[in-house]
Coordinates of C-alpha atoms in Angstrom, one line a residue:
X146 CA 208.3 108.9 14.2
X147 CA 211.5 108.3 16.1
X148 CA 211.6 107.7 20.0
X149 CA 211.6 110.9 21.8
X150 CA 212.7 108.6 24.6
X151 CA 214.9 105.4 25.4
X152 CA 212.9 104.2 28.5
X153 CA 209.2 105.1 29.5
X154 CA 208.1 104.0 33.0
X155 CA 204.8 103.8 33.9
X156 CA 203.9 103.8 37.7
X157 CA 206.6 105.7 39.9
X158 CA 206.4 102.8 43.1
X159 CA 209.3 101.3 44.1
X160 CA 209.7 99.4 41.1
X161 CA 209.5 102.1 38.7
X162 CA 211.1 105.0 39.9
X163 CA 214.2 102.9 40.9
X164 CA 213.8 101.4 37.7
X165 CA 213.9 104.9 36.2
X166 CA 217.0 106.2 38.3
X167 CA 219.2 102.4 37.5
X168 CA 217.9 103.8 33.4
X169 CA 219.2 107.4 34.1
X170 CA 222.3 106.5 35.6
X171 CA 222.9 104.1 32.4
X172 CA 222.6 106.8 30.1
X173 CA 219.2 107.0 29.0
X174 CA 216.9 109.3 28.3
X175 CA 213.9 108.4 30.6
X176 CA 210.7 109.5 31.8
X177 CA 208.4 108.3 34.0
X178 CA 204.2 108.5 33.7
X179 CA 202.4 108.7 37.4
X180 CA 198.6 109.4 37.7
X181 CA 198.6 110.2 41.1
X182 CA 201.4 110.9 43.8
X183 CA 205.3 109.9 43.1
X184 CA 205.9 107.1 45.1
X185 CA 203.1 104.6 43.7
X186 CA 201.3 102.9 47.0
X187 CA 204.3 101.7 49.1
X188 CA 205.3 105.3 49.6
X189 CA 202.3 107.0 50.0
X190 CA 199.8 104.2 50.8
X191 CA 201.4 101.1 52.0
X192 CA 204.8 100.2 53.3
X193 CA 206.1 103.7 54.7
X194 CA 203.2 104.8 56.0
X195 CA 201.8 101.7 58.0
X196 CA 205.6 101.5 59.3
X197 CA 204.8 105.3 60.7
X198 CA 201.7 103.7 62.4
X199 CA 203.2 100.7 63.8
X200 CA 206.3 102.8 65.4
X201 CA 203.3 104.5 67.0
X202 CA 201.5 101.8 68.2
X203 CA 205.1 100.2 69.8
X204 CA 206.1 103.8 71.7
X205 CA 202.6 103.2 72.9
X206 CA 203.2 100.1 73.9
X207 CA 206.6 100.5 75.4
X208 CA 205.1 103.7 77.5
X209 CA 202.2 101.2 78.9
X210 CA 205.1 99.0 80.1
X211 CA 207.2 102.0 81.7
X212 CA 207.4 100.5 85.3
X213 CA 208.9 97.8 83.7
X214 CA 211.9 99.8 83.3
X215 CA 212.1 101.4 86.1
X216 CA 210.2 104.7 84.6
X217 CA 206.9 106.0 85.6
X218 CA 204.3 107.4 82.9
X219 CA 201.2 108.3 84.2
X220 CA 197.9 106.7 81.6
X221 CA 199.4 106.6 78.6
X222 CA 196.5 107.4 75.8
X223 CA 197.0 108.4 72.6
X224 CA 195.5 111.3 70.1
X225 CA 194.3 109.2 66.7
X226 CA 194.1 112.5 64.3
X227 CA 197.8 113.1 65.3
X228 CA 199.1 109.7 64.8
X229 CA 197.2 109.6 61.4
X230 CA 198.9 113.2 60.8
X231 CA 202.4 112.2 61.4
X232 CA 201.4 108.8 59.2
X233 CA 200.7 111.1 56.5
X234 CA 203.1 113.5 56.8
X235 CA 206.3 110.9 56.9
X236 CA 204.7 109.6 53.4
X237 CA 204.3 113.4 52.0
X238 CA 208.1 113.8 52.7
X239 CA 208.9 110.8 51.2
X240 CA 207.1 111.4 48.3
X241 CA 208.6 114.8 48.0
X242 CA 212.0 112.8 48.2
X243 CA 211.0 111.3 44.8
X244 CA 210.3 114.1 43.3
X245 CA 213.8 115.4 44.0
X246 CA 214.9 112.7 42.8
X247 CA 213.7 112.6 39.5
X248 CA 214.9 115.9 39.4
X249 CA 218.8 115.2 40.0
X250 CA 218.7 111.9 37.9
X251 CA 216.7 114.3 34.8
X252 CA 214.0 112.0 34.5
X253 CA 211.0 113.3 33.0
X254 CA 207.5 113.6 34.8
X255 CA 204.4 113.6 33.0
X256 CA 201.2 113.5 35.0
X257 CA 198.4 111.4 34.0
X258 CA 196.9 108.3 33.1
X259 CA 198.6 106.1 30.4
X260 CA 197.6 103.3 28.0
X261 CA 199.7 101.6 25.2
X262 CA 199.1 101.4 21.3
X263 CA 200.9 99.7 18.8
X264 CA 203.7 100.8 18.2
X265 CA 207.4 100.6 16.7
X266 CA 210.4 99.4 18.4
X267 CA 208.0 99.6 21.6
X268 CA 204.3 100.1 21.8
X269 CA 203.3 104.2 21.8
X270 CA 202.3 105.6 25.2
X271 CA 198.9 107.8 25.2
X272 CA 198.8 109.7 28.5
X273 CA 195.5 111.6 29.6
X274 CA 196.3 114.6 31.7
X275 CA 194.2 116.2 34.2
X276 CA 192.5 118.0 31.1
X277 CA 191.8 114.9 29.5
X278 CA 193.4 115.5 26.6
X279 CA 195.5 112.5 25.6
X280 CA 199.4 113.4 24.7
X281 CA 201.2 110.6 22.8
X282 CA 205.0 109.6 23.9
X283 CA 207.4 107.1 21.8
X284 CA 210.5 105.5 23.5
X285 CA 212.3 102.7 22.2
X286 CA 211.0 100.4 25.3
X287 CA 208.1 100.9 27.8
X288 CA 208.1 99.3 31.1
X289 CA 204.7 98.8 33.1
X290 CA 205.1 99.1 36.5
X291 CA 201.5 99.9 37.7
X292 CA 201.4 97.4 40.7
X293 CA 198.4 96.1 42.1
X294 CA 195.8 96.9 44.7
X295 CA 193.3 95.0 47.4
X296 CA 191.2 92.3 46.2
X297 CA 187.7 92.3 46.5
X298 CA 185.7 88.3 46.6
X299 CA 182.2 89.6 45.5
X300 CA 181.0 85.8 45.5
X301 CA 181.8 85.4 49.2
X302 CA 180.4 88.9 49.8
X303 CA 183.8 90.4 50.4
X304 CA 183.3 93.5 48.7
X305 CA 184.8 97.1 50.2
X306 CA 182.6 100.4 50.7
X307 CA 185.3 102.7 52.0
X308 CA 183.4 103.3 54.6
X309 CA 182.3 100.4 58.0
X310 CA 184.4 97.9 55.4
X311 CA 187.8 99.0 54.9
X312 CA 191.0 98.0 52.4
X313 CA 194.2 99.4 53.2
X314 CA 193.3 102.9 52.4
X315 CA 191.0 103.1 55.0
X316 CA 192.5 101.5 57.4
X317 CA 195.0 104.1 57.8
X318 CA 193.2 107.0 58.1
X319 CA 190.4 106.0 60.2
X320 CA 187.5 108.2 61.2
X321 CA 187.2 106.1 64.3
X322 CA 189.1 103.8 66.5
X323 CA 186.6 101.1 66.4
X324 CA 185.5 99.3 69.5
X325 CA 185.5 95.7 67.9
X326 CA 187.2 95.4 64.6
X327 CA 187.4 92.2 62.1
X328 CA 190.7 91.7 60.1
X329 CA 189.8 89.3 57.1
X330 CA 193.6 88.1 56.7
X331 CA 196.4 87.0 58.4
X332 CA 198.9 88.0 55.8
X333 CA 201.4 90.6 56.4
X334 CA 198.8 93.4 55.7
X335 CA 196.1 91.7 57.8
X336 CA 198.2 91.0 60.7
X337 CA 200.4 94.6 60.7
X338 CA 197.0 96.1 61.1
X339 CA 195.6 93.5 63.5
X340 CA 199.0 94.4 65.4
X341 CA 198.4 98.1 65.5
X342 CA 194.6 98.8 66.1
X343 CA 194.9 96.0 69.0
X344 CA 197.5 98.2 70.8
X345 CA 195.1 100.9 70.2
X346 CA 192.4 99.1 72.5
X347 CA 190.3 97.7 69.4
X348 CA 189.1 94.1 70.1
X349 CA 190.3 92.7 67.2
X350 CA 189.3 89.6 65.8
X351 CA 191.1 88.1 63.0
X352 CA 190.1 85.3 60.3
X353 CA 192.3 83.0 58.8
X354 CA 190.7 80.5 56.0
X355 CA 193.7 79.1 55.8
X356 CA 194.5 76.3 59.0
X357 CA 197.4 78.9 61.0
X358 CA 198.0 82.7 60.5
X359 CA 200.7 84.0 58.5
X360 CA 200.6 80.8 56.4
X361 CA 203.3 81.1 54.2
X362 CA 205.9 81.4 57.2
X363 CA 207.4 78.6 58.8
X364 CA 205.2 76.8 60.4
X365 CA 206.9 77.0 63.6
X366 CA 207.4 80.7 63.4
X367 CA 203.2 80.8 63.0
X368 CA 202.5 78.9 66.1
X369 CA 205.1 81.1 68.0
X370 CA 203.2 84.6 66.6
X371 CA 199.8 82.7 66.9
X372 CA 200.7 81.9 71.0
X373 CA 202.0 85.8 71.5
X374 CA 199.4 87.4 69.5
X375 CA 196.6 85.8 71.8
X376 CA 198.3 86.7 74.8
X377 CA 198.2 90.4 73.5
X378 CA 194.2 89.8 73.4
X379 CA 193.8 89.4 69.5
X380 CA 191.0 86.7 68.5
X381 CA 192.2 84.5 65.8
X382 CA 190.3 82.2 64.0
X383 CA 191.9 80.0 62.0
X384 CA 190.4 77.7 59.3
X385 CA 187.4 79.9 59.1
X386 CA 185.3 81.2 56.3
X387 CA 183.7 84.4 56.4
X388 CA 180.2 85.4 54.0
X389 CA 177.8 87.8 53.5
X390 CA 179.8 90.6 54.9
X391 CA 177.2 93.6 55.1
X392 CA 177.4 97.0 55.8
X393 CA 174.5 98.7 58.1
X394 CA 173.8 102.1 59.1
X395 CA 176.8 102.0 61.8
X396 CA 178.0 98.3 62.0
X397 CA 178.9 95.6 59.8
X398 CA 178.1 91.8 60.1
X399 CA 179.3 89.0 59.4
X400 CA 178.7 85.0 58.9
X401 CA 182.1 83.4 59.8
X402 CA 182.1 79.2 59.6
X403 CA 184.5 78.0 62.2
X404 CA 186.6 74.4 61.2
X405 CA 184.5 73.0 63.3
X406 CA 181.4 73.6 60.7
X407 CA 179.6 76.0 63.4
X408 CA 178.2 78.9 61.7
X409 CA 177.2 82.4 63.6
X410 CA 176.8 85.9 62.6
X411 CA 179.1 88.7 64.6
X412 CA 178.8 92.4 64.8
X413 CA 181.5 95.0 64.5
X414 CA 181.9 98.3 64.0
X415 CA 184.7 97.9 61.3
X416 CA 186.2 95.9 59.0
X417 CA 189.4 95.2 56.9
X418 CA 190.1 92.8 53.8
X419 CA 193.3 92.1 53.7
X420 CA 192.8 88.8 51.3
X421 CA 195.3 89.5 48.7
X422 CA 195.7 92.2 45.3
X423 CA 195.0 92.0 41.8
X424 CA 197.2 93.8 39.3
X425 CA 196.2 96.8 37.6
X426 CA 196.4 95.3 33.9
X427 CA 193.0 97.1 33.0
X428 CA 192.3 100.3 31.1
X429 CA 196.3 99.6 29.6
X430 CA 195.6 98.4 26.3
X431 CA 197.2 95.5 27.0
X432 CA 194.7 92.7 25.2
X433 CA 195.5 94.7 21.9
X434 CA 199.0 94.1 22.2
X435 CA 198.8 90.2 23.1
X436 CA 200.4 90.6 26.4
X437 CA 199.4 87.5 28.1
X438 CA 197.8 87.5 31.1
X439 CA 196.9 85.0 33.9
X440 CA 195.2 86.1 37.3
X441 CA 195.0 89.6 36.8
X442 CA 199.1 89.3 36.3
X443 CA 201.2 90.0 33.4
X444 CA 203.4 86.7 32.6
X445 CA 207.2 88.1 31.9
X446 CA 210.5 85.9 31.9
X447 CA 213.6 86.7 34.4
X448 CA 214.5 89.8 32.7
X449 CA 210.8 91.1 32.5
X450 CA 210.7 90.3 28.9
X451 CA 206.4 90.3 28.3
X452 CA 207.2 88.9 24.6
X453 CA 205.9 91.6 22.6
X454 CA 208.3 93.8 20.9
X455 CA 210.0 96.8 23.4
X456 CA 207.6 95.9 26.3
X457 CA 208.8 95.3 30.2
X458 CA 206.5 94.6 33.1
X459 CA 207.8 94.5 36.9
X460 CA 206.8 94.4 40.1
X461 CA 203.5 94.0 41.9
X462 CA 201.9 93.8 38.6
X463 CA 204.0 90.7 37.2
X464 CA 202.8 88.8 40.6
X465 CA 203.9 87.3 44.2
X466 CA 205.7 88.3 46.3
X467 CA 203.9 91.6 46.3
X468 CA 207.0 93.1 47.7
X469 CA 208.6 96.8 47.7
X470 CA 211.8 95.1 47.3
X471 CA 211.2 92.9 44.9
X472 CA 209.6 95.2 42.2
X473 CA 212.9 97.5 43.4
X474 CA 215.2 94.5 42.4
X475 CA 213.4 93.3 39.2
X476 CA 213.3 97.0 38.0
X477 CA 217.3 97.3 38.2
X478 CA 217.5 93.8 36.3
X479 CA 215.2 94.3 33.7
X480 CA 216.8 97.6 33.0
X481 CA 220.3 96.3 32.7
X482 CA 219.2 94.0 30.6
X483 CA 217.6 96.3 27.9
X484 CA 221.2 98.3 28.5
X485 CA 222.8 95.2 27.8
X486 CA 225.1 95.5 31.2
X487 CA 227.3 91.9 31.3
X488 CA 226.8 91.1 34.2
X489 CA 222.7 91.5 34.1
X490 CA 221.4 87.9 35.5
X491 CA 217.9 87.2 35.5
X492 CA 215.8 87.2 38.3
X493 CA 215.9 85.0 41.2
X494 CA 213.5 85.1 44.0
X495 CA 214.9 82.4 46.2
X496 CA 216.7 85.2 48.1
X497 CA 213.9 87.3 48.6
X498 CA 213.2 88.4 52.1
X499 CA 209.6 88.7 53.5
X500 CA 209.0 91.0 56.9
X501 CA 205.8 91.4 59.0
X502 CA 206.2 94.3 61.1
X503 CA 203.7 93.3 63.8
X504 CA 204.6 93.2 67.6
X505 CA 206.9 90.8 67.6
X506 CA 208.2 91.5 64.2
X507 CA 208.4 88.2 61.9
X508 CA 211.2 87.9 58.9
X509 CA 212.4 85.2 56.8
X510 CA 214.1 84.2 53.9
X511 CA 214.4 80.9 51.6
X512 CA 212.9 77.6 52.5
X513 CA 210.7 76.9 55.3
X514 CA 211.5 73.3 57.0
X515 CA 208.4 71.6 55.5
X516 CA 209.3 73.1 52.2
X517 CA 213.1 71.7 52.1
X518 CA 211.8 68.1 53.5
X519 CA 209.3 68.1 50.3
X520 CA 212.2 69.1 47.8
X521 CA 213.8 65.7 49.5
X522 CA 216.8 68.0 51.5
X523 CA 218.3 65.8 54.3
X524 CA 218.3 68.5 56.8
X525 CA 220.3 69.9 60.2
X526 CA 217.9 72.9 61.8
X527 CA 219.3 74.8 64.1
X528 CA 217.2 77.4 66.8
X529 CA 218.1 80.1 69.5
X530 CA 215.5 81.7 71.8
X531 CA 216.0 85.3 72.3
X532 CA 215.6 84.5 76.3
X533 CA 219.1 83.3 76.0
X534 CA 220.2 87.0 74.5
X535 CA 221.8 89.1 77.3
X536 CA 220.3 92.4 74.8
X537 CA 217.0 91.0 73.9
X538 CA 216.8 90.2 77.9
X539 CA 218.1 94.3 78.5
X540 CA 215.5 95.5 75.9
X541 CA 212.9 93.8 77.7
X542 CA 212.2 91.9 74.4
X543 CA 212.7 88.4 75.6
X544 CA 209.7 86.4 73.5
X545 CA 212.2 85.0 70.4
X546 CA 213.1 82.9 67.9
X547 CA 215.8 82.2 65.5
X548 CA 215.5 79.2 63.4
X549 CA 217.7 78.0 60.5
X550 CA 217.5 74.9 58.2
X551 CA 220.7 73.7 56.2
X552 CA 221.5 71.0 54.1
X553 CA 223.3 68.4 55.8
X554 CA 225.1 67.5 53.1
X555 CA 226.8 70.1 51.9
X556 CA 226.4 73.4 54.7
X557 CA 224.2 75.3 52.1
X558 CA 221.7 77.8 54.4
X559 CA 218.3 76.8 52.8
X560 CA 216.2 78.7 55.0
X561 CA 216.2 81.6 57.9
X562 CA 212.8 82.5 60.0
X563 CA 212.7 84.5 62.6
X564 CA 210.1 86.2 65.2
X565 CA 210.8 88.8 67.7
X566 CA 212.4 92.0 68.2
X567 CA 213.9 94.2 64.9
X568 CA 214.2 90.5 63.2
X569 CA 213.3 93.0 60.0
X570 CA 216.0 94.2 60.4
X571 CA 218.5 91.1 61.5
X572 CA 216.7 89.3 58.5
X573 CA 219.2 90.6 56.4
X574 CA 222.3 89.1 57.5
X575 CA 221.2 85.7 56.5
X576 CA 219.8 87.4 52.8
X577 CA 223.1 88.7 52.8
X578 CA 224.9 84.7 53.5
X579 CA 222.5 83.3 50.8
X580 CA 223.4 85.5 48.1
X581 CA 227.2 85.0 48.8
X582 CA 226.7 81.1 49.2
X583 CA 228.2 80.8 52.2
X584 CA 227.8 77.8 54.0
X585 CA 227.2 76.8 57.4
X586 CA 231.2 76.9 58.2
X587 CA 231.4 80.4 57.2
X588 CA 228.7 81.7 59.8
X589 CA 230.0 79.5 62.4
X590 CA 233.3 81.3 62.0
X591 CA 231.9 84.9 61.8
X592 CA 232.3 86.8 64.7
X593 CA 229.3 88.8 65.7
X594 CA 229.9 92.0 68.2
X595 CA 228.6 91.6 72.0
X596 CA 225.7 92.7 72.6
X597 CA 224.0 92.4 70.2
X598 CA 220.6 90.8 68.9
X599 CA 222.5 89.9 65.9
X600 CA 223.9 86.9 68.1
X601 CA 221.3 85.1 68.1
X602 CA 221.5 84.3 64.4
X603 CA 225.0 83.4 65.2
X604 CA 223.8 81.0 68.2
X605 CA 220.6 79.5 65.7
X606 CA 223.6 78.3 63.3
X607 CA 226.0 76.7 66.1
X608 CA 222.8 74.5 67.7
X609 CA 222.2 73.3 63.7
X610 CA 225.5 71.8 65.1
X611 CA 225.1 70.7 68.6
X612 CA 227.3 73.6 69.3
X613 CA 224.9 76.5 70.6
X614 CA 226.8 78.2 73.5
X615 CA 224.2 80.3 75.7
X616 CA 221.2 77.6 76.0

């Protein structure tokens, strides 16, 4: 039987429908499988739609703080259907977006549920429509790009009922705003949502097994969100173990061991486990094929290669960092490297940025200072409050920190973190230095417009020098 295709994608997240537009616009004839909405998670379930709820939560905020300004606003409350509503309703238009384009780049759609069979050049594509009845596809490759979702720790009693115990699902489109709420998590995820119900009036309480929150930042950049995030009224517990999580009639409990070895139970009315994903490798057919697999992850190679014949996996599903970006990246290289494009490089994650879209907002890129000192860098860090930022200081956004780490010896930038305001945004500046291998020099000599918040980046390279001009 001859391909009917060139490229089959399965999953439409960021990964995959990018992947199938970079394919289209190379010439090939591509579809792409989605059992549920175009879009895949991020879109419709994750990083678009939490962003609408956060944006929320900060008008909120900002409107509490009006005198401030010089403005007066009168109670400030909020209406929980409608923010859910416009939640949903930002990821319906995006998703629609998709769908358009799919439909300017001529990229097939077929709704259902796929698994693979063996197959030649690539393994054959089965796909169970809403009627059940399975339709087999041929392409000449297949890329899997069917992400991941929450993790669940049934031996620790972490286990999610949709209902008082929520994963991310839940947790934006709640059915209450609950009174007190536990966040099992200080990821991203745990703390975004920690960020936003706390702003809300929840008395949130988050736990942290690990010994700070948001543990793969710098550790610096932790203490800093730690030290703002209390004085917002979160409870963090860090180092702390939480069990038997039940569900009741209208509460849920919880046994949560502190570092300090004391053990207590604590009520809530909600809540949320945020303690990492698992790929969605079952129900693919994958075993039959001898894709190999290691912690619910498929193992590929820089250009998503999973060794058997015609098959590509990206994205969540091929492992950390579980990032929109990422996946969107690795999709474009794996397809150009099926095309054969020259220039096609493998993968690199060193220049990958990560963002936390709490209040402050948290970004980074590269090494973290402890990180570079254990790779045996001889280091020059450099670091800028925002306080010393004439536009941070007009936005009323004062509470800031730039921080960057380069290697003495030669200028390279081996690492950027960042906490405060729109740092998810500035992030990019250094992503963008990191990629171009500039070195410390180069920034130095940038000029960056007044005013800006974007100076503060500027500043955090000239103290790595002794040179920082507004502190």
């Amino acid at each position: 039987m001859s391909a009917a295709y060139d490229l089959i994608v399965i999953g439409s997240g960021p990964g995959g429908y990018v992947a199938a537009i970079r394919a289209s616009q190379l010439g090939m004839k591509t579809a792409i499988v989605e059992r549920e909405s175009l879009g895949g998670i991020c879109l419709n379930w994750g990083c678009i739609p939490t962003k609408a709820l956060l944006r929320s939560a900060e008008v909120l905020h900002l409107a509490k703080h009006a005198k401030s300004f010089g403005l007066k606003i009168e109670n400030p409350s909020f209406d929980l259907d409608a923010v859910v509503k416009r939640s949903r309703s930002v990821a319906s238009q995006l998703s629609n977006g998709v769908k358009f384009l799919m439909k300017k780049n001529k990229i097939d759609v077929i709704e259902g549920t796929a698994r693979l069979e063996k197959g030649v050049p690539a393994p054959k594509v089965i796909v169970k429509g809403k009627d059940g009845k399975d339709t087999p596809y041929t392409a000449k490759h297949v890329m899997l790009a069917t992400g991941a979702r929450a993790r669940d720790i049934p031996q620790a009693g972490l286990v999610a009922d949709g209902k008082l115990i929520w994963t991310y699902r839940e947790a934006m489109t709640p059915d209450v705003m609950p009174k007190r709420l536990l966040v099992i998590g200080s990821g991203a995820i745990g703390i975004e949502f920690a960020s936003f119900y706390n702003e809300l009036g929840s008395d949130v309480f988050v736990a942290e097994v690990m010994e700070r929150i948001l543990p793969v930042e710098d550790a610096e950049i932790s203490a800093l969100a730690e030290k703002d995030f209390k004085k917002q009224g979160l409870n963090i517990l860090t180092g702390a173990k939480v069990e038997n999580l039940k569900a009741g009639k209208s509460t849920v409990t919880a046994e949560i061991t502190t570092k300090d070895g004391k053990k207590e139970t604590k009520e809530f009315d909600r809540a949320i486990l945020a303690v990492g994903i698992v790929g969605n490798v079952e129900n693919l057919g994958l075993e039959a094929l001898g894709v190999k697999i290691e912690k619910t992850h498929v193992v590929v190679d820089g250009f998503g290669r999973t060794g058997v014949p015609g098959l590509y996996a990206i994205g969540d599903l091929t492992g950390p960092p579980w990032l929109a970006h990422k996946a969107s990246h690795e999709g474009v290289v794996c397809v150009e490297g099926i095309h054969g494009k020259n220039h096609a490089e493998p993968f690199d994650a060193s220049n990958i940025p990560g963002c936390t879209y709490s209040h402050p907002q948290v970004a980074s890129v590269g090494l973290t200072e402890a990180a570079a000192k254990a790779k045996g860098y001889d280091i020059k860090v450099g670091r800028f409050p925002f306080i010393g930022n004439g536009k941070a200081i007009a936005l009323g956004a004062e509470n800031g920190l730039v921080k960057t780490i380069f290697d003495k010896k030669t200028g390279e930038l081996l690492g950027a973190h960042m906490i405060g305001a729109e740092v998810t945004e500035l992030i990019q500046g250094y992503v963008i230095a990191r990629q171009g291998e500039l070195t410390e020099a180069d920034i130095v000599h940038t000029i960056f417009a007044h005013p800006t918040l974007s100076e503060t980046m500027h500043e955090a390279v000239l103290d790595a020098e002794g040179r920082a001009l507004h502190i």
